[in-house]
PDB file of C-alpha atoms in Angstrom:
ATOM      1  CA  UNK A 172      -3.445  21.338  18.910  1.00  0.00           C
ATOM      2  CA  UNK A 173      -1.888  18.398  20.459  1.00  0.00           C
ATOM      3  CA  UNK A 174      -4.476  16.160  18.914  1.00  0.00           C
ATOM      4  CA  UNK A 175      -3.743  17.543  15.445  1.00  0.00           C
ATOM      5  CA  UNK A 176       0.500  17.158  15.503  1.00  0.00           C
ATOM      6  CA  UNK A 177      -0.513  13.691  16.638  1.00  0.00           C
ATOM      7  CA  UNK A 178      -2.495  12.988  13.841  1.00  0.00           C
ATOM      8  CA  UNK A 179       0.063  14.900  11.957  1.00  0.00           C
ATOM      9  CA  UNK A 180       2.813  12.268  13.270  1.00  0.00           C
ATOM     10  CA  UNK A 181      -0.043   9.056  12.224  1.00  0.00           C
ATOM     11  CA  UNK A 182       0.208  10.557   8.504  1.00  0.00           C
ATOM     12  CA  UNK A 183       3.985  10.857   8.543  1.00  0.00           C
ATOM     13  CA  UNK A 184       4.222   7.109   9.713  1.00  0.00           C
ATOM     14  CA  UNK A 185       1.253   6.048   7.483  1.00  0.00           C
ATOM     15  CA  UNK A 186       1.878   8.265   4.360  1.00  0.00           C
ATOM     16  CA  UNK A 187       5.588   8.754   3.580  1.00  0.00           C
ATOM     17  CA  UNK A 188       7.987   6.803   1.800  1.00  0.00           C
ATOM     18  CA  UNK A 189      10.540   4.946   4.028  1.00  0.00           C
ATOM     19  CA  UNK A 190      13.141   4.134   1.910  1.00  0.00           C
ATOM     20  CA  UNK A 191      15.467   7.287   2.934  1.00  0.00           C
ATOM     21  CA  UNK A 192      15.360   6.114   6.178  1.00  0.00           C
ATOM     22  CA  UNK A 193      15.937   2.743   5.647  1.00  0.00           C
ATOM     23  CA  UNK A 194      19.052   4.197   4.033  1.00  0.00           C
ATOM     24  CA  UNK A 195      20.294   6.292   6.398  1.00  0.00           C
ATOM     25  CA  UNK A 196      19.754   3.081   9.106  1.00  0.00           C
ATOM     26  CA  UNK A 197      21.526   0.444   7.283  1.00  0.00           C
ATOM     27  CA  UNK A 198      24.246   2.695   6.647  1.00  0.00           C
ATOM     28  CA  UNK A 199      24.843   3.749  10.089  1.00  0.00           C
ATOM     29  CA  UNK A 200      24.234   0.105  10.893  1.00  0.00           C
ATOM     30  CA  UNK A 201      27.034  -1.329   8.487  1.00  0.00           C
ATOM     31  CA  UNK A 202      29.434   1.217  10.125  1.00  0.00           C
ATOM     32  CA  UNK A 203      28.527   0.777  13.780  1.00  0.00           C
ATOM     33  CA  UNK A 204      28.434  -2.797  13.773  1.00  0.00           C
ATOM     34  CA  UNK A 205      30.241  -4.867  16.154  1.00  0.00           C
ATOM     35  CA  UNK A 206      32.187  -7.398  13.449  1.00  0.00           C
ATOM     36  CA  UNK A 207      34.081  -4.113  12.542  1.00  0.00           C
ATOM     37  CA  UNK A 208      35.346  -2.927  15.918  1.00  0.00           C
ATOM     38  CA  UNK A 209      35.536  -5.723  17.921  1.00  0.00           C
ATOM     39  CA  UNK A 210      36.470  -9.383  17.642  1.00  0.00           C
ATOM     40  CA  UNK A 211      35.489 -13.233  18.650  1.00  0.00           C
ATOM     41  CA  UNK A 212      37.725 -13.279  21.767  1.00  0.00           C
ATOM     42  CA  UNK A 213      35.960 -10.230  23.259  1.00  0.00           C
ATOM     43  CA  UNK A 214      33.017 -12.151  22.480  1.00  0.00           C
ATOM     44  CA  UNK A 215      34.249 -15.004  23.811  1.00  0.00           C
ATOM     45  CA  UNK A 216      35.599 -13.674  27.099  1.00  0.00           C
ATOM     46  CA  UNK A 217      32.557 -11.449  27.803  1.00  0.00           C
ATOM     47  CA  UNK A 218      30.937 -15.262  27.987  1.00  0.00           C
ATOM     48  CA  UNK A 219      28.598 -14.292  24.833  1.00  0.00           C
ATOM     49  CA  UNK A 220      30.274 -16.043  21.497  1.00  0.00           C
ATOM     50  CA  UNK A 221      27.367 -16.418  19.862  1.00  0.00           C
ATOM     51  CA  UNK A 222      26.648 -12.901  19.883  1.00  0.00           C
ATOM     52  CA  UNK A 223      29.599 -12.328  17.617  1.00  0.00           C
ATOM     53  CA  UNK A 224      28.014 -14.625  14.924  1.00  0.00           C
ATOM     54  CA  UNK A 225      25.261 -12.572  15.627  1.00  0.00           C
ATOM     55  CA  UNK A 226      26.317  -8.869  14.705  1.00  0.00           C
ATOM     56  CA  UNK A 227      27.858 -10.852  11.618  1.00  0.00           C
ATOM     57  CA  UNK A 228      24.782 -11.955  10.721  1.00  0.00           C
ATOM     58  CA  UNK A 229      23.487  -8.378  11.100  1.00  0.00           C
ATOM     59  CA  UNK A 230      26.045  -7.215   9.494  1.00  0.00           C
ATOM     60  CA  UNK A 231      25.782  -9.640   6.051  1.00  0.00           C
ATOM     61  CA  UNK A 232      21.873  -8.477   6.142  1.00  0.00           C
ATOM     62  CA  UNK A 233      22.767  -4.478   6.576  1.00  0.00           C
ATOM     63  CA  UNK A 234      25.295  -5.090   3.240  1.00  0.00           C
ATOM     64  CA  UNK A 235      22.427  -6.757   1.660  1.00  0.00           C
ATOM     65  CA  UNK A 236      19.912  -3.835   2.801  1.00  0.00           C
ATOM     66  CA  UNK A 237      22.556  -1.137   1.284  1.00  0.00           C
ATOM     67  CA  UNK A 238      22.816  -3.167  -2.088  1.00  0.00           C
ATOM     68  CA  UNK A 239      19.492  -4.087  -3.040  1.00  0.00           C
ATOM     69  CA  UNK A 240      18.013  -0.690  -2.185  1.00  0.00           C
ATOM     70  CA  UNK A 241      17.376  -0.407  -6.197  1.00  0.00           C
ATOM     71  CA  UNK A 242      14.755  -3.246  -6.419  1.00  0.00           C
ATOM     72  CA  UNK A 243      11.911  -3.195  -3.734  1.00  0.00           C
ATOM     73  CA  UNK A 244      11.665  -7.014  -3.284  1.00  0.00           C
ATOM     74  CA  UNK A 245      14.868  -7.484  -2.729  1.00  0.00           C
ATOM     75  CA  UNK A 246      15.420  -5.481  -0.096  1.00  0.00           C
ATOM     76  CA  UNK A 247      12.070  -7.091   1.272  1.00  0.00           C
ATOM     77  CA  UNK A 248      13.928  -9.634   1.206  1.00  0.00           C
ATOM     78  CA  UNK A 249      16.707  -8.650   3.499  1.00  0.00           C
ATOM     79  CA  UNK A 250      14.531  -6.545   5.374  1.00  0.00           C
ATOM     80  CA  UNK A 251      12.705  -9.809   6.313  1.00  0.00           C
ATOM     81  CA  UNK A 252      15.703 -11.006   7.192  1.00  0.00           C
ATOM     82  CA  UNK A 253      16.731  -8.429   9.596  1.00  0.00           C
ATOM     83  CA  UNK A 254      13.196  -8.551  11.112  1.00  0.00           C
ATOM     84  CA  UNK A 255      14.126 -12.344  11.980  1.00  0.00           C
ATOM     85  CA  UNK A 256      17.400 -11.634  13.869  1.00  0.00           C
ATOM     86  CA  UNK A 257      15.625  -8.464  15.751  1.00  0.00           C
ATOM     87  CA  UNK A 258      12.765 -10.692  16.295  1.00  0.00           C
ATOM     88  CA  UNK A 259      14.927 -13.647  17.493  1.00  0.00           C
ATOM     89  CA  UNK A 260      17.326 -11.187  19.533  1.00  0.00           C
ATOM     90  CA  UNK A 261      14.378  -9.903  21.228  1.00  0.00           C
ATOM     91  CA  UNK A 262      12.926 -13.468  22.227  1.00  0.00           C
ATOM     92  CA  UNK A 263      16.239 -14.591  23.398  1.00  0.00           C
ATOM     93  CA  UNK A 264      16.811 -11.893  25.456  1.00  0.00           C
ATOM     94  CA  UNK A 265      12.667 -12.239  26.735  1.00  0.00           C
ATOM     95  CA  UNK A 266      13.511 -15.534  27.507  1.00  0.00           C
ATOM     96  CA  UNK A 267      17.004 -15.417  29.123  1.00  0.00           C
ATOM     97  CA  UNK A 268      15.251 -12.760  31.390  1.00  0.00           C
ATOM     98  CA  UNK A 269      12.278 -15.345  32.185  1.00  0.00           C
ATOM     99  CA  UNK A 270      15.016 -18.426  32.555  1.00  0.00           C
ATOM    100  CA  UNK A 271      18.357 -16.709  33.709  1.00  0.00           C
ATOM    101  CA  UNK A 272      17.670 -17.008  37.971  1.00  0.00           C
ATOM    102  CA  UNK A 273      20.778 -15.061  37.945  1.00  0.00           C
ATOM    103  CA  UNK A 274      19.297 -12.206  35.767  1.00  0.00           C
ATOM    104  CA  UNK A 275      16.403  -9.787  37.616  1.00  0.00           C
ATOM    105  CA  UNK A 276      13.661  -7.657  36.371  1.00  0.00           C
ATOM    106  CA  UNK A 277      15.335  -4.343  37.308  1.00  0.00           C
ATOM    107  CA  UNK A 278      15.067  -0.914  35.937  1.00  0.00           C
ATOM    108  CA  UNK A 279      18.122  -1.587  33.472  1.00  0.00           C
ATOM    109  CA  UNK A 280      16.441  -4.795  32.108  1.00  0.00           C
ATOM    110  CA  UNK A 281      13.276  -2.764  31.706  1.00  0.00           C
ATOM    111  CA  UNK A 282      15.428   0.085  29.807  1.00  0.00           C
ATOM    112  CA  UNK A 283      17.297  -2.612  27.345  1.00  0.00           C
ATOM    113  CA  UNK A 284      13.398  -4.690  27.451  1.00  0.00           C
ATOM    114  CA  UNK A 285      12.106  -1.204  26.188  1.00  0.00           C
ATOM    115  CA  UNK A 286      14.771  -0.544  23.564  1.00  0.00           C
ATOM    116  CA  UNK A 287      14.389  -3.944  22.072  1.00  0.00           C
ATOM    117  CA  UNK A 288      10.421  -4.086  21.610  1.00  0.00           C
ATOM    118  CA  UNK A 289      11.065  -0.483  19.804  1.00  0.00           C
ATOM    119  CA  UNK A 290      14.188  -1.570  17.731  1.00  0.00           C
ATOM    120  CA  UNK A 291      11.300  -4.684  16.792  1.00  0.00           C
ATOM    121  CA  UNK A 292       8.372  -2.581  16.300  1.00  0.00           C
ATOM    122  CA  UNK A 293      10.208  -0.241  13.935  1.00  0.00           C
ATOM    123  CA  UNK A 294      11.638  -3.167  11.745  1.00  0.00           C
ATOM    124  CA  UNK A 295       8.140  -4.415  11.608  1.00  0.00           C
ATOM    125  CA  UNK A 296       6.624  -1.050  10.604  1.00  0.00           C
ATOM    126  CA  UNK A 297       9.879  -0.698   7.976  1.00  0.00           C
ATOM    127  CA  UNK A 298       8.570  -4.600   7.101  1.00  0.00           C
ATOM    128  CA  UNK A 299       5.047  -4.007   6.809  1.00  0.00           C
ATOM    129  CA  UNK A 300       5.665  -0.775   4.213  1.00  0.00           C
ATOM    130  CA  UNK A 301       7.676  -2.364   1.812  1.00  0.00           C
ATOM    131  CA  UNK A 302       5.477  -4.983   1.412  1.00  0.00           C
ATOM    132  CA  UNK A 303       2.385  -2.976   1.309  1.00  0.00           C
ATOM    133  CA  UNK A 304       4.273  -0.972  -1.201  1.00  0.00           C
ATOM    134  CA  UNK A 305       4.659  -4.291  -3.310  1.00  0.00           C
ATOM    135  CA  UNK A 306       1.316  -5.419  -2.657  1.00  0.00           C
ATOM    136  CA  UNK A 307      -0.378  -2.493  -3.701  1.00  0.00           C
ATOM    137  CA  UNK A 308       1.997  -2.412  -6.574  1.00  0.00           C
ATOM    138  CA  UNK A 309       1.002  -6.178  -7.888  1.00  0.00           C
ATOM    139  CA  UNK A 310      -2.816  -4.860  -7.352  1.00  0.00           C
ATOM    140  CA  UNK A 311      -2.486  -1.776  -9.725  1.00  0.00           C
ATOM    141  CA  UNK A 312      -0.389  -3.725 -12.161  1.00  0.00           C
TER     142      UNK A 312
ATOM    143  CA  UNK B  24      14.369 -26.687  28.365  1.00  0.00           C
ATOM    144  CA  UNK B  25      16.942 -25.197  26.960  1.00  0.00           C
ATOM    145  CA  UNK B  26      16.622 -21.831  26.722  1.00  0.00           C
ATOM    146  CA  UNK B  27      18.401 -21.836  22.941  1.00  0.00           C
ATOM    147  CA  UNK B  28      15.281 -24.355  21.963  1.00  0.00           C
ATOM    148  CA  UNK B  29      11.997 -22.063  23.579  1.00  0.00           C
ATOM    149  CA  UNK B  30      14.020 -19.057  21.788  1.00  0.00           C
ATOM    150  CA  UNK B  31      13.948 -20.705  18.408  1.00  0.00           C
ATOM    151  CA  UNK B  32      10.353 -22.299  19.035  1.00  0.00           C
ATOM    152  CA  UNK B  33       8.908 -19.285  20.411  1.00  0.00           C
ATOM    153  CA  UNK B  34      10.795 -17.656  17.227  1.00  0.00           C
ATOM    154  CA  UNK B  35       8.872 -19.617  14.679  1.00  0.00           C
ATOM    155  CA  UNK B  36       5.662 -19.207  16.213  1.00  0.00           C
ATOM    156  CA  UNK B  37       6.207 -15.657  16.296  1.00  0.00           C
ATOM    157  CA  UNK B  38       6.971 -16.088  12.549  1.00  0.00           C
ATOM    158  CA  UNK B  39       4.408 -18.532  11.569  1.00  0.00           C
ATOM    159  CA  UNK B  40       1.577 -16.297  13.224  1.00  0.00           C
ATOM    160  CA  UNK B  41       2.692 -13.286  11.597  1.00  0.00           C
ATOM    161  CA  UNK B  42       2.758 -14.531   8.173  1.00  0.00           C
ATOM    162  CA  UNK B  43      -0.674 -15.928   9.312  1.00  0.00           C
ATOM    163  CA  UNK B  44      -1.534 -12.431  10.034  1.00  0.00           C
ATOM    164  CA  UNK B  45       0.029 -10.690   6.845  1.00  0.00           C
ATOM    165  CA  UNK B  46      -1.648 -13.522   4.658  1.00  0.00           C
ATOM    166  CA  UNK B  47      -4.382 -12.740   6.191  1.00  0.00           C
ATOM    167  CA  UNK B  48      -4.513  -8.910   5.479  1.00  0.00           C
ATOM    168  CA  UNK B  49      -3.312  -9.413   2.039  1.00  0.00           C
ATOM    169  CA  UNK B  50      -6.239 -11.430   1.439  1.00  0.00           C
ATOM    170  CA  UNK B  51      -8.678  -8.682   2.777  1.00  0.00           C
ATOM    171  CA  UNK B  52      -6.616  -5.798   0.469  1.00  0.00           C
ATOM    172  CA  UNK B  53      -6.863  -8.176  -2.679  1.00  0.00           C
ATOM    173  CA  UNK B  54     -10.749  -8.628  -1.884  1.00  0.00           C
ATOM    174  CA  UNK B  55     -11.650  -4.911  -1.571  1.00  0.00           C
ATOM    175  CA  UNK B  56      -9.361  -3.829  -4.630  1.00  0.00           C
ATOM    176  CA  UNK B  57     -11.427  -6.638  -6.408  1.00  0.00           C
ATOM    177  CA  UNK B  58     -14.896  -5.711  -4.707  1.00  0.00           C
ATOM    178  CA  UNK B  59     -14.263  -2.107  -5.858  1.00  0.00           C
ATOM    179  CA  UNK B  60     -12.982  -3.024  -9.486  1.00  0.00           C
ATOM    180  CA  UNK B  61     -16.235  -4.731 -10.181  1.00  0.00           C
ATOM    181  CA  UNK B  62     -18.298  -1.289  -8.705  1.00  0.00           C
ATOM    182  CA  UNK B  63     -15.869   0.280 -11.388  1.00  0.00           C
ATOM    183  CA  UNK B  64     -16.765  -2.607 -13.962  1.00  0.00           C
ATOM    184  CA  UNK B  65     -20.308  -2.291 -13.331  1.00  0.00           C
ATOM    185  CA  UNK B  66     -20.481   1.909 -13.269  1.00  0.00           C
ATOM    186  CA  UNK B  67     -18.163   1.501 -16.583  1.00  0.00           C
ATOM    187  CA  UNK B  68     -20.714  -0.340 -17.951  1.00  0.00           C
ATOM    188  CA  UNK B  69     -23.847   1.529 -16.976  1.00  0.00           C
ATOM    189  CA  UNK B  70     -21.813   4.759 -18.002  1.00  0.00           C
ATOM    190  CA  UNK B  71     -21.090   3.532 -22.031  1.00  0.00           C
ATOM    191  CA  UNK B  72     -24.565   2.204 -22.408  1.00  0.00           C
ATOM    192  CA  UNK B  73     -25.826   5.899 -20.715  1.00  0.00           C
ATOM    193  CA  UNK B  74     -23.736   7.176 -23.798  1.00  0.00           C
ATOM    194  CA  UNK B  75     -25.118   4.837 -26.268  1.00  0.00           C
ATOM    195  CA  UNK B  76     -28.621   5.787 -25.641  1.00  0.00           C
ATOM    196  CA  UNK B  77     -27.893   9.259 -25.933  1.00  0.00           C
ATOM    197  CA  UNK B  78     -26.256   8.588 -29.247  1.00  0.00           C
ATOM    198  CA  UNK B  79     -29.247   7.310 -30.259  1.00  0.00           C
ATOM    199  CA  UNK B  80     -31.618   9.599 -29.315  1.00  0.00           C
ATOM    200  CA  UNK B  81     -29.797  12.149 -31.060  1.00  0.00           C
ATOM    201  CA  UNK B  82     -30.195  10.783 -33.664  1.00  0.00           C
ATOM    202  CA  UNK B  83     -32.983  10.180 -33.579  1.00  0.00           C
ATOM    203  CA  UNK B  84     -33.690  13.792 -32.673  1.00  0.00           C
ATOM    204  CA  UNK B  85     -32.130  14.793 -35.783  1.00  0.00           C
ATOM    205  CA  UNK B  86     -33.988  12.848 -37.901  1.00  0.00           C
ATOM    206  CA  UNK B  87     -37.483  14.074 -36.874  1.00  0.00           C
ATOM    207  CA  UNK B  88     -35.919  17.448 -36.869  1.00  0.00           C
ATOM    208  CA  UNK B  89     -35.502  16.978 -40.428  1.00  0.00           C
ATOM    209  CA  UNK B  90     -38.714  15.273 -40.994  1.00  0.00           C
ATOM    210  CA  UNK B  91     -40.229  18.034 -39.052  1.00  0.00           C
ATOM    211  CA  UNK B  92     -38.047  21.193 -41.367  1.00  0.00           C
ATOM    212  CA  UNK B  93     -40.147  18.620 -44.605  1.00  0.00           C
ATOM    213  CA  UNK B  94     -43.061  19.071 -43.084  1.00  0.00           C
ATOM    214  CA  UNK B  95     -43.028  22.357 -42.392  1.00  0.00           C
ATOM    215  CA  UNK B  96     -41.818  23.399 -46.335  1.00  0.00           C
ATOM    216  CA  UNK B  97     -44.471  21.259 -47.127  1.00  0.00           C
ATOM    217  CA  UNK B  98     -47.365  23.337 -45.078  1.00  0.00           C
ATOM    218  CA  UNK B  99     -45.747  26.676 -45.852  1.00  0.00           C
ATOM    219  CA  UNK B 100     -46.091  25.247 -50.075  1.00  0.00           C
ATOM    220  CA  UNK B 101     -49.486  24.564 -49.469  1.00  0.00           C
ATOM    221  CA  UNK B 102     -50.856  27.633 -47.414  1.00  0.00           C
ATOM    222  CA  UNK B 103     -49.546  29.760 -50.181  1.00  0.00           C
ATOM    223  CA  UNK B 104     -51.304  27.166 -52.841  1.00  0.00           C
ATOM    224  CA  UNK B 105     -54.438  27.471 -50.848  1.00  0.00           C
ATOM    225  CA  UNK B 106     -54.433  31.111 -50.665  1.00  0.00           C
ATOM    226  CA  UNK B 107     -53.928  31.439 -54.465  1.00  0.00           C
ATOM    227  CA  UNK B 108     -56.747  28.961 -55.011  1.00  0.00           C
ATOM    228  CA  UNK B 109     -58.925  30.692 -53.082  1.00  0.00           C
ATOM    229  CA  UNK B 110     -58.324  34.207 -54.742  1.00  0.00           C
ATOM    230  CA  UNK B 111     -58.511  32.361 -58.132  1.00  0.00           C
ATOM    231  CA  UNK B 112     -62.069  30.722 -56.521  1.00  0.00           C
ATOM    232  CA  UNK B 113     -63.420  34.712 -55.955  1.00  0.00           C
ATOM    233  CA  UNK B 114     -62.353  35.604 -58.950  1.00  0.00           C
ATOM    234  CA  UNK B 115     -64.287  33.084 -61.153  1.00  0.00           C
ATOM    235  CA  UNK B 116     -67.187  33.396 -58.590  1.00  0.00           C
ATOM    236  CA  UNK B 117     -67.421  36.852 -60.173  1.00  0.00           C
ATOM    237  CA  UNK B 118     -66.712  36.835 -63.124  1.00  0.00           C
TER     238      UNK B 118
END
């Protein structure tokens, strides 16, 4: 039983389309972003500027997610994009925790380590289906 | 180092690796579709000359069936010829 709605899950994640989601997730992105509600002095005070040029970044890439969703390489494209930020959020905050002697491996680092490597793996599986899509697309064609 | 510098390096390793990898798996995907469009090639091929010698032999089925239909016209004509010479034979054997 278990073993079945497991498999089940594998076929969801293997078999369905993703671009509904994708939809969904940049939209919610676009609106929750940071750019929107906050600005570079809050940034700047909380000792973090960077991270407002960040969330822009992320913020330029959702736009670009929402408005390409019509043509699948395209939004490869900004998909790969986003993939880079999560990927290079995710190092940086890897490495600040390996660096930082002022930051500690505690059980809120391991929550926010946790959230990050699953934020990352689902951009990569989001990745690695739209260009699966195209490559199986260029093979038929 | 700075930790800026081993993010961005560690960054485009990451990045550099994974296109490795992705290169990599496209290659394998384009060589089975390819392996597997030859099997097709090759099955396609054994499949229309399957048809074409069974085009043949039909008709070359229907050619001896007609040659055998001539034939058997041909018998039939001369059993009856036969049996008419043979009655004609009697009769003059009598006579």
């Amino acid at each position: 039983m278990i073993k079945n709605y497991f498999k089940y899950l594998f076929e969801i994640l293997k078999y369905y389309d993703v671009q509904p989601l994708l939809l969904f997730w940049c939209v919610s992105d676009i609106l929750n972003n940071q750019v929107l509600w906050t600005d570079y002095q809050y940034w700047a005070d909380l000792g973090q500027p960077n991270t407002y040029y960040l969330y822009g970044a992320y913020l330029l890439v959702s736009i670009g997610i929402f408005t390409s969703m019509y043509s699948l390489k395209r939004c490869t494209f900004f998909v790969s994009s986003y993939l880079l930020l999560t990927l290079f959020a995710t190092i940086r905050y890897v490495v600040s925790l390996i660096c930082d002697s002022e930051s500690s491996f505690d059980l809120a680092a391991g929550k926010a380590l946790t959230i990050t490597f699953f934020y990352l793996f689902i951009w990569l599986w989001i990745w690695v289906k739209l260009k699966n899509e195209i490559l199986y697309r260029k093979i038929k064609s | 180092m700075d930790q800026n510098l081993a993010t961005i390096i560690t960054s485009l390793i990451a990045v550099l690796f994974g296109g490795g990898a992705w290169k990599f798996y496209e290659f394998l995907v384009k060589k089975r579709s390819g392996d597997k469009k030859s099997i097709r090639t090759e099955q396609t091929m054994y499949r229309d000359d399957l048809i074409s010698r069974v085009e043949r032999l039909e008709r070359d089925k229907d050619n001896c069936s007609d040659k055998l239909m001539d034939l058997s016209q041909k018998l039939s004509a001369l059993t009856v010829e036969l049996a008419f010479i043979k009655k004609e034979n009697e009769r003059l054997k009598y006579k």
